[in-house]
C-alpha angles and dihedrals in degrees: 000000000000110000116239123214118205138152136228142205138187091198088260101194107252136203119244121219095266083064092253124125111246124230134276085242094048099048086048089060087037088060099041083056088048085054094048085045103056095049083053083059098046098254108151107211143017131194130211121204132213123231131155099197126095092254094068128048108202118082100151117043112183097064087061088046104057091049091058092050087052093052101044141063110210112002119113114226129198144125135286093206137023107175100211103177089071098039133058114265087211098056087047093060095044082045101048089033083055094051097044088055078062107048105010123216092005107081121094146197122213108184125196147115094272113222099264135062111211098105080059093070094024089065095034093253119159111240083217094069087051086120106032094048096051091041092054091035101060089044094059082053091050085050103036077051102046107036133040089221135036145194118182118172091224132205108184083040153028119288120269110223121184084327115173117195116211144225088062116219115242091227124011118283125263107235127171120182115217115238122192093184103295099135084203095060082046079063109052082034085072103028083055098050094238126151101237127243125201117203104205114173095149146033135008107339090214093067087077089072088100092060087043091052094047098050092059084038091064098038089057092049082056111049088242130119123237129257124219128299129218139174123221119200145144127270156137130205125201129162092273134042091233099041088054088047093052097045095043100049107062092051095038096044083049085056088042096052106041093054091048093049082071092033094051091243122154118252112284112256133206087241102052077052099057091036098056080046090067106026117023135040098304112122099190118137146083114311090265094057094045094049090053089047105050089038082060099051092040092055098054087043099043087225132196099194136011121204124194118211095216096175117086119166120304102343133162106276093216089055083055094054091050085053088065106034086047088053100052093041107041112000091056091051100050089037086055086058098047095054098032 
């Protein structure tokens, strides 16, 4: 299977070249020309992901979305992630089915329970039901994908009974579910017929072999056959190792620092930077450096697609646009060699 390279952003608020942070308006526009911009590059996906916190934009993906199918040719579109605890399963299908009548074959659904918390107060959700609303939840989608209609004997909701959800997708939906490293979630992964996403943003990426291994592992003792499987990690390209070290660090440490100030980290230190740049999931350096890195990890996976997250806290946005330019143009070619 032909690997597919694609990038992903959360609509990390980023700094303008005056130091300011830019608006939340600004950095929405900002994302839908970083999707134009990657079809023009031959990527071949990008992912928009949901938060509900002043750091991130973006809160509702599927407007942007829709305006970056409009604009492009080629490019798949879809979320990473969706955090469906806190959303309607049902509203998801109507929402992805509509915007594959529009662009047919290239909009996509990533499920999970997303790393932070806020939509759980904001729509009046219970933090106690974290695990049996997005259980349930992601069940009804399984169902609502696989089946034209469907029954489901609820409890965070009333019963379906015989329910059919309109509009009806043309093909089935193309739904991944987001894993972090929990092998449970490996499992229902499977036994729900989901392409599986890992979520790597530290460490070693080979450490996720295990999860790999399970995954085919399941589908075999069922009698099923795999999805894809993609890798999501962090990461900045620039024409030198140390100039895409150095862009990337101020804006990605702040990040760093402001989310582990509410999870009890340790500041975060140039040399934990540079560390997790040679030896864990950050994928920082010249195109060359970048390529090697992501064939490896490609290779112990057996990956199907690879996304880069290629926002990081408040960056430049035209160091983001280089990222991506950098990443179509040089990155895919030498990456094409290397797993040729």
């Amino acid at each position: 299977m032909q690997l597919e390279l694609g990038i992903d952003t959360f609509g990390d608020v980023t700094r303008g070249e005056d130091g300011l942070l830019r608006s939340h308006a600004e950095v929405i526009r900002d994302t839908l020309a970083e999707g134009e911009l990657a079809d023009q590059v031959g990527l071949d996906y990008i992912g928009l992901g949901e938060h509900h916190r002043p750091d991130f934009a973006i809160s509702s993906t599927e407007p942007i979305l829709s305006a970056i199918l409009a604009r492009t040719e080629k490019i798949k579109a879809g979320t990473s992630v969706t955090v469906l605890s806190s959303d309607d399963p049902i509203r998801v299908f109507q929402r992805f089915a509509t915007l594959n009548a529009l662009a047919p074959g290239r909009a996509e659904i990533t499920i999970g329970r997303g790393s932070f918390t806020e939509s759980f107060p904001l729509f009046g959700l219970d933090l106690n039901d974290y695990e049996a609303l997005f259980t349930e939840k992601s069940q009804i989608l399984h169902l609502l994908a696989t089946q034209e209609e469907v029954s489901f004997d609820a409890q965070m909701r009333p019963p379906l009974k015989n329910v059919t959800v309109y509009p009806r997708p043309e093909a089935p939906l193309q739904i991944w579910r987001g894993v972090g490293g929990s092998p449970q979630s490996v499992v229902e992964t499977a036994a729900m017929q989901m392409d599986l996403m890992l979520a790597i943003i530290g460490g070693d990426s080979t450490r996720f072999k295990p999860h790999v291994d399970l995954y085919h592992r399941a589908h075999d003792q069922m009698g099923t056959k795999p999805g894809k499987i993609g890798v999501h990690s962090p990461g900045h390209i620039a024409e030198t190792d140390e100039i895409a070290q150095e862009e990337f660090y101020e804006g990605y440490a702040r990040m760093h620092d402001m989310i582990g100030r509410s999870r009890g980290w340790p500041p975060f230190r140039r040399e934990a930077y540079l560390s997790e740049i040679e030896h864990g999931s950050l994928y920082v350096g010249s195109p060359e450096t970048v390529a090697r890195k992501i064939a490896r990890t490609v290779k112990a996976l057996g990956l199907s697609r690879f996304t880069l997250k290629y926002s990081g806290g408040p960056q430049n946005p035209a160091h983001l646009r280089k990222t991506i330019e950098l990443y179509g143009t040089k990155v895919r070619p030498l990456l094409n060699e290397m797993l040729a």
